[in-house]
Coordinates of C-alpha atoms in Angstrom, one line a residue:
M74 CA 0.0 0.0 0.0
N75 CA 1.3 3.5 -0.9
Q76 CA 1.8 6.0 1.8
F77 CA 0.3 9.5 1.1
F78 CA 1.8 12.6 2.5
F79 CA -0.3 15.7 3.3
D80 CA 0.8 19.0 4.7
L81 CA -2.0 19.2 7.3
E82 CA -2.1 22.3 9.6
A83 CA -1.7 21.4 13.2
K84 CA -4.7 22.3 15.4
T85 CA -4.0 24.4 18.5
N86 CA -5.6 22.8 21.5
F87 CA -5.5 24.8 24.8
S88 CA -7.9 22.5 26.7
E89 CA -7.0 21.6 30.3
S90 CA -7.2 17.9 29.6
D91 CA -4.6 18.3 26.8
F92 CA -2.0 19.7 29.2
F93 CA 0.5 17.1 30.4
V94 CA 1.6 17.6 34.0
N95 CA 4.9 16.4 35.5
S96 CA 7.5 17.6 37.9
T97 CA 8.9 20.2 35.5
N98 CA 5.7 22.2 35.3
K99 CA 3.7 21.2 38.4
K100 CA 4.4 24.4 40.3
A101 CA 3.1 26.5 37.4
V102 CA 0.0 24.3 37.2
D103 CA -0.5 24.6 41.0
L104 CA -0.2 28.4 40.8
V105 CA -3.0 28.5 38.2
S106 CA -5.0 26.1 40.3
I107 CA -4.9 28.2 43.5
W108 CA -6.3 31.3 41.8
P109 CA -7.9 33.5 43.1
E110 CA -5.7 33.1 46.1
W111 CA -2.9 35.2 44.7
H112 CA -1.0 37.7 46.8
N113 CA -1.3 41.3 45.3
K114 CA -3.9 40.0 42.8
A115 CA -1.2 38.9 40.3
A116 CA 1.1 36.0 39.4
I117 CA 3.9 35.4 36.9
I118 CA 4.7 32.2 35.0
Y119 CA 8.3 32.1 33.6
G120 CA 9.2 29.6 30.9
E121 CA 11.1 29.5 27.6
S122 CA 9.2 29.6 24.2
K123 CA 7.1 26.5 23.6
S124 CA 7.3 25.4 27.2
G125 CA 3.5 25.4 27.6
K126 CA 3.1 28.7 29.5
S127 CA 0.7 30.1 26.8
H128 CA -1.3 26.9 27.2
L129 CA -1.6 27.4 31.0
G130 CA -2.3 31.1 30.4
N131 CA -5.2 30.2 28.1
I132 CA -6.6 27.7 30.6
W133 CA -6.6 30.5 33.3
M134 CA -7.9 33.1 30.9
K135 CA -11.0 30.9 30.2
K136 CA -11.5 30.2 33.9
A137 CA -11.1 33.9 34.9
D138 CA -12.9 35.3 31.9
A139 CA -9.8 37.4 31.3
T140 CA -8.8 39.8 28.6
L141 CA -5.6 39.0 26.6
V142 CA -3.0 41.7 26.2
D143 CA -0.1 40.6 24.0
L144 CA 3.0 42.8 24.2
K145 CA 4.1 41.7 20.8
N146 CA 1.6 44.2 19.6
N147 CA 2.3 47.9 19.7
D148 CA -1.4 49.0 19.9
I149 CA -2.8 47.8 23.3
N150 CA -6.6 48.5 23.7
F151 CA -7.4 49.2 27.3
N152 CA -10.5 50.8 28.7
K153 CA -10.1 52.1 32.3
N154 CA -13.8 51.6 32.9
N155 CA -13.5 47.8 32.2
K156 CA -13.6 45.7 35.3
K157 CA -11.8 42.7 33.9
N158 CA -9.1 40.2 34.7
F159 CA -6.1 40.3 32.4
L160 CA -3.6 37.9 30.8
I161 CA -0.4 39.7 29.8
N162 CA 1.5 37.7 27.3
N163 CA 5.1 38.2 26.2
F164 CA 5.8 40.5 29.1
S165 CA 9.6 40.2 28.5
L166 CA 9.1 42.2 25.3
I167 CA 7.6 45.2 27.1
K168 CA 8.6 48.6 25.6
P169 CA 9.0 51.9 27.5
D170 CA 5.9 53.3 25.8
Q171 CA 3.8 50.3 27.0
E172 CA 4.7 50.6 30.7
N173 CA 2.1 53.3 31.5
I174 CA -0.7 51.1 30.1
I175 CA 0.5 48.1 32.1
L176 CA 0.6 50.2 35.2
D177 CA -2.9 51.4 34.5
I178 CA -4.1 47.8 34.1
F179 CA -2.3 46.9 37.4
N180 CA -4.0 49.8 39.2
Q181 CA -7.4 49.0 37.7
C182 CA -7.1 45.4 38.9
L183 CA -6.1 46.3 42.4
F184 CA -8.9 48.9 42.7
N185 CA -11.6 46.7 41.3
D186 CA -10.5 43.4 42.9
N187 CA -9.5 41.9 39.6
Y188 CA -6.4 39.8 38.7
I189 CA -3.5 39.7 36.3
L190 CA -1.4 36.7 35.1
F191 CA 1.9 37.6 33.4
L192 CA 3.6 35.2 31.0
C193 CA 7.3 35.9 30.7
S194 CA 10.3 34.2 29.2
D195 CA 12.9 36.0 31.4
S196 CA 13.0 39.0 33.7
K197 CA 16.8 39.6 33.6
N198 CA 16.6 41.8 30.5
I199 CA 13.7 44.0 31.5
N200 CA 14.9 47.5 32.2
F201 CA 11.9 49.3 33.7
K202 CA 11.5 53.0 33.1
L203 CA 8.7 53.3 35.7
K204 CA 9.9 52.4 39.2
D205 CA 6.3 51.9 40.4
L206 CA 5.8 49.2 37.8
E207 CA 9.1 47.6 38.6
S208 CA 8.4 47.5 42.3
R209 CA 4.9 46.0 41.8
F210 CA 6.2 43.4 39.3
N211 CA 8.9 42.3 41.7
S212 CA 6.4 41.8 44.5
I213 CA 4.3 39.3 42.5
I214 CA 4.3 35.6 43.3
S215 CA 6.0 33.7 40.5
T216 CA 7.0 30.3 39.3
I217 CA 9.0 28.8 36.4
I218 CA 8.4 25.9 34.0
E219 CA 11.7 24.1 34.0
K220 CA 13.6 22.6 31.0
P221 CA 12.0 19.4 29.6
D222 CA 12.9 16.1 31.1
D223 CA 12.9 12.7 29.3
Q224 CA 9.2 12.2 29.9
I225 CA 8.2 15.6 28.6
V226 CA 10.4 15.2 25.5
E227 CA 8.6 12.0 24.5
V228 CA 5.2 13.6 25.2
L229 CA 6.2 16.6 23.0
I230 CA 7.3 14.3 20.1
N231 CA 4.1 12.3 20.4
K232 CA 1.9 15.4 20.5
F233 CA 3.6 17.2 17.6
F234 CA 3.2 14.3 15.2
S235 CA -0.3 13.5 16.5
D236 CA -1.3 17.2 15.9
H237 CA 0.0 16.9 12.4
Q238 CA -1.7 13.6 11.9
V239 CA 1.5 11.7 11.3
L240 CA 1.9 8.1 12.4
I241 CA 5.3 7.5 14.0
A242 CA 6.6 4.2 15.5
N243 CA 7.5 4.0 19.2
N244 CA 11.1 3.1 18.5
V245 CA 11.4 6.2 16.3
I246 CA 10.1 8.4 19.1
K247 CA 12.6 6.8 21.5
Y248 CA 15.4 7.4 19.0
L249 CA 14.5 11.0 18.6
S250 CA 14.0 11.5 22.3
D251 CA 17.5 10.2 23.1
R252 CA 19.1 12.7 20.6
V253 CA 17.2 16.0 20.7
E254 CA 18.5 18.9 22.9
R255 CA 16.6 19.5 26.1
S256 CA 15.1 22.8 25.1
Y257 CA 11.5 23.5 24.2
S258 CA 12.3 25.8 21.3
N259 CA 15.0 23.5 19.9
I260 CA 12.7 20.5 20.1
S261 CA 9.9 22.4 18.3
S262 CA 12.3 23.6 15.7
I263 CA 13.8 20.2 14.8
L264 CA 10.4 18.4 14.8
K265 CA 9.2 21.0 12.3
K266 CA 12.3 20.4 10.1
I267 CA 11.8 16.7 10.3
N268 CA 8.1 16.9 9.3
D269 CA 8.8 19.4 6.5
L270 CA 11.6 17.3 5.0
S271 CA 9.4 14.2 5.2
L272 CA 6.6 16.0 3.3
R273 CA 9.0 17.5 0.8
N274 CA 10.7 14.2 0.0
K275 CA 7.5 12.1 0.5
Q276 CA 9.5 9.9 2.9
K277 CA 8.2 8.1 6.0
I278 CA 9.9 9.2 9.2
T279 CA 12.0 6.2 10.2
I280 CA 15.3 5.8 12.1
P281 CA 17.3 5.5 8.8
F282 CA 15.6 8.7 7.6
L283 CA 16.5 10.5 10.8
R284 CA 20.0 9.1 10.8
E285 CA 20.7 10.1 7.2
N286 CA 19.3 13.7 7.5
F287 CA 19.6 14.8 11.1
F288 CA 21.8 12.6 13.3
K289 CA 24.8 11.6 11.2

Protein backbone atom coordinates (compact mmCIF):
# COMPACT_ATOMS: atom_id res chain seq x y z
CA MET A 1 0.00 0.00 0.00
CA ASN A 2 1.33 3.45 -0.90
CA GLN A 3 1.75 6.02 1.83
CA PHE A 4 0.28 9.47 1.08
CA PHE A 5 1.80 12.63 2.51
CA PHE A 6 -0.32 15.68 3.30
CA ASP A 7 0.80 19.01 4.72
CA LEU A 8 -1.96 19.23 7.33
CA GLU A 9 -2.08 22.29 9.56
CA ALA A 10 -1.70 21.42 13.23
CA LYS A 11 -4.66 22.32 15.40
CA THR A 12 -3.95 24.39 18.49
CA ASN A 13 -5.60 22.84 21.53
CA PHE A 14 -5.54 24.79 24.77
CA SER A 15 -7.86 22.51 26.71
CA GLU A 16 -7.02 21.63 30.30
CA SER A 17 -7.24 17.89 29.58
CA ASP A 18 -4.60 18.26 26.84
CA PHE A 19 -1.95 19.71 29.17
CA PHE A 20 0.55 17.11 30.39
CA VAL A 21 1.61 17.64 34.01
CA ASN A 22 4.86 16.37 35.53
CA SER A 23 7.54 17.63 37.91
CA THR A 24 8.90 20.23 35.46
CA ASN A 25 5.67 22.22 35.30
CA LYS A 26 3.65 21.18 38.36
CA LYS A 27 4.43 24.37 40.30
CA ALA A 28 3.08 26.46 37.43
CA VAL A 29 -0.03 24.28 37.24
CA ASP A 30 -0.51 24.62 41.00
CA LEU A 31 -0.16 28.40 40.75
CA VAL A 32 -2.98 28.55 38.21
CA SER A 33 -5.04 26.11 40.29
CA ILE A 34 -4.92 28.18 43.49
CA TRP A 35 -6.33 31.28 41.78
CA PRO A 36 -7.87 33.53 43.07
CA GLU A 37 -5.67 33.06 46.14
CA TRP A 38 -2.89 35.22 44.67
CA HIS A 39 -0.97 37.75 46.76
CA ASN A 40 -1.26 41.29 45.31
CA LYS A 41 -3.89 40.05 42.82
CA ALA A 42 -1.25 38.90 40.33
CA ALA A 43 1.07 36.05 39.37
CA ILE A 44 3.90 35.35 36.92
CA ILE A 45 4.73 32.19 34.99
CA TYR A 46 8.26 32.09 33.56
CA GLY A 47 9.22 29.65 30.85
CA GLU A 48 11.05 29.48 27.57
CA SER A 49 9.23 29.61 24.24
CA LYS A 50 7.10 26.50 23.55
CA SER A 51 7.25 25.43 27.22
CA GLY A 52 3.48 25.44 27.65
CA LYS A 53 3.07 28.72 29.53
CA SER A 54 0.69 30.06 26.84
CA HIS A 55 -1.34 26.86 27.19
CA LEU A 56 -1.59 27.39 30.96
CA GLY A 57 -2.33 31.06 30.40
CA ASN A 58 -5.22 30.19 28.10
CA ILE A 59 -6.59 27.71 30.65
CA TRP A 60 -6.56 30.46 33.29
CA MET A 61 -7.94 33.08 30.86
CA LYS A 62 -10.99 30.88 30.22
CA LYS A 63 -11.55 30.22 33.94
CA ALA A 64 -11.11 33.87 34.88
CA ASP A 65 -12.93 35.31 31.85
CA ALA A 66 -9.80 37.42 31.33
CA THR A 67 -8.83 39.80 28.55
CA LEU A 68 -5.65 39.03 26.60
CA VAL A 69 -3.01 41.73 26.17
CA ASP A 70 -0.07 40.60 24.01
CA LEU A 71 2.99 42.84 24.25
CA LYS A 72 4.13 41.71 20.81
CA ASN A 73 1.55 44.23 19.62
CA ASN A 74 2.27 47.95 19.72
CA ASP A 75 -1.38 48.95 19.94
CA ILE A 76 -2.85 47.85 23.28
CA ASN A 77 -6.55 48.52 23.72
CA PHE A 78 -7.39 49.24 27.35
CA ASN A 79 -10.54 50.79 28.74
CA LYS A 80 -10.08 52.07 32.30
CA ASN A 81 -13.79 51.55 32.94
CA ASN A 82 -13.51 47.83 32.16
CA LYS A 83 -13.62 45.72 35.32
CA LYS A 84 -11.77 42.74 33.88
CA ASN A 85 -9.07 40.21 34.70
CA PHE A 86 -6.06 40.34 32.37
CA LEU A 87 -3.62 37.89 30.83
CA ILE A 88 -0.42 39.73 29.84
CA ASN A 89 1.50 37.67 27.28
CA ASN A 90 5.13 38.20 26.19
CA PHE A 91 5.85 40.52 29.10
CA SER A 92 9.60 40.15 28.48
CA LEU A 93 9.07 42.21 25.30
CA ILE A 94 7.62 45.24 27.11
CA LYS A 95 8.63 48.58 25.59
CA PRO A 96 9.00 51.85 27.52
CA ASP A 97 5.91 53.31 25.84
CA GLN A 98 3.82 50.32 27.02
CA GLU A 99 4.71 50.64 30.70
CA ASN A 100 2.10 53.29 31.54
CA ILE A 101 -0.67 51.13 30.08
CA ILE A 102 0.46 48.06 32.05
CA LEU A 103 0.63 50.18 35.22
CA ASP A 104 -2.91 51.44 34.49
CA ILE A 105 -4.07 47.82 34.12
CA PHE A 106 -2.34 46.93 37.38
CA ASN A 107 -4.01 49.82 39.21
CA GLN A 108 -7.39 48.97 37.73
CA CYS A 109 -7.11 45.36 38.89
CA LEU A 110 -6.07 46.33 42.42
CA PHE A 111 -8.86 48.92 42.67
CA ASN A 112 -11.61 46.68 41.27
CA ASP A 113 -10.52 43.42 42.91
CA ASN A 114 -9.46 41.88 39.59
CA TYR A 115 -6.42 39.76 38.70
CA ILE A 116 -3.47 39.68 36.30
CA LEU A 117 -1.43 36.71 35.06
CA PHE A 118 1.90 37.61 33.41
CA LEU A 119 3.58 35.19 30.99
CA CYS A 120 7.28 35.91 30.75
CA SER A 121 10.31 34.21 29.23
CA ASP A 122 12.86 36.05 31.36
CA SER A 123 13.00 39.01 33.74
CA LYS A 124 16.76 39.61 33.59
CA ASN A 125 16.64 41.78 30.47
CA ILE A 126 13.69 43.97 31.49
CA ASN A 127 14.88 47.50 32.22
CA PHE A 128 11.85 49.25 33.68
CA LYS A 129 11.46 52.96 33.09
CA LEU A 130 8.69 53.26 35.69
CA LYS A 131 9.90 52.40 39.19
CA ASP A 132 6.31 51.91 40.40
CA LEU A 133 5.75 49.20 37.80
CA GLU A 134 9.12 47.59 38.57
CA SER A 135 8.35 47.53 42.30
CA ARG A 136 4.93 46.00 41.80
CA PHE A 137 6.18 43.44 39.31
CA ASN A 138 8.95 42.33 41.67
CA SER A 139 6.43 41.83 44.49
CA ILE A 140 4.32 39.30 42.54
CA ILE A 141 4.25 35.59 43.29
CA SER A 142 5.99 33.69 40.51
CA THR A 143 7.02 30.25 39.33
CA ILE A 144 8.98 28.76 36.44
CA ILE A 145 8.43 25.94 33.97
CA GLU A 146 11.72 24.08 34.00
CA LYS A 147 13.59 22.60 31.03
CA PRO A 148 11.97 19.44 29.63
CA ASP A 149 12.95 16.08 31.10
CA ASP A 150 12.92 12.74 29.25
CA GLN A 151 9.24 12.16 29.94
CA ILE A 152 8.19 15.57 28.63
CA VAL A 153 10.38 15.19 25.52
CA GLU A 154 8.60 11.97 24.52
CA VAL A 155 5.22 13.61 25.18
CA LEU A 156 6.17 16.59 23.01
CA ILE A 157 7.28 14.35 20.13
CA ASN A 158 4.09 12.30 20.35
CA LYS A 159 1.90 15.39 20.52
CA PHE A 160 3.64 17.15 17.62
CA PHE A 161 3.16 14.27 15.20
CA SER A 162 -0.33 13.53 16.51
CA ASP A 163 -1.32 17.18 15.95
CA HIS A 164 0.03 16.91 12.39
CA GLN A 165 -1.75 13.58 11.92
CA VAL A 166 1.50 11.71 11.26
CA LEU A 167 1.92 8.13 12.43
CA ILE A 168 5.33 7.47 13.95
CA ALA A 169 6.61 4.24 15.50
CA ASN A 170 7.51 4.03 19.20
CA ASN A 171 11.13 3.07 18.46
CA VAL A 172 11.44 6.20 16.28
CA ILE A 173 10.09 8.35 19.11
CA LYS A 174 12.63 6.80 21.48
CA TYR A 175 15.44 7.35 18.95
CA LEU A 176 14.46 11.02 18.61
CA SER A 177 14.01 11.50 22.34
CA ASP A 178 17.53 10.23 23.05
CA ARG A 179 19.08 12.73 20.63
CA VAL A 180 17.22 16.05 20.74
CA GLU A 181 18.50 18.92 22.86
CA ARG A 182 16.61 19.48 26.12
CA SER A 183 15.14 22.80 25.09
CA TYR A 184 11.50 23.46 24.20
CA SER A 185 12.31 25.83 21.34
CA ASN A 186 14.96 23.51 19.85
CA ILE A 187 12.66 20.49 20.09
CA SER A 188 9.90 22.42 18.33
CA SER A 189 12.33 23.58 15.65
CA ILE A 190 13.81 20.17 14.82
CA LEU A 191 10.41 18.43 14.80
CA LYS A 192 9.16 20.97 12.29
CA LYS A 193 12.26 20.45 10.12
CA ILE A 194 11.79 16.67 10.27
CA ASN A 195 8.14 16.91 9.32
CA ASP A 196 8.82 19.43 6.52
CA LEU A 197 11.57 17.28 4.98
CA SER A 198 9.42 14.17 5.21
CA LEU A 199 6.63 15.97 3.35
CA ARG A 200 8.96 17.50 0.79
CA ASN A 201 10.70 14.20 0.00
CA LYS A 202 7.55 12.11 0.49
CA GLN A 203 9.46 9.86 2.89
CA LYS A 204 8.22 8.11 5.98
CA ILE A 205 9.86 9.19 9.24
CA THR A 206 12.01 6.23 10.23
CA ILE A 207 15.29 5.78 12.08
CA PRO A 208 17.28 5.50 8.79
CA PHE A 209 15.58 8.70 7.56
CA LEU A 210 16.52 10.53 10.78
CA ARG A 211 20.03 9.13 10.83
CA GLU A 212 20.69 10.14 7.23
CA ASN A 213 19.30 13.67 7.47
CA PHE A 214 19.60 14.83 11.08
CA PHE A 215 21.78 12.65 13.31
CA LYS A 216 24.76 11.57 11.23
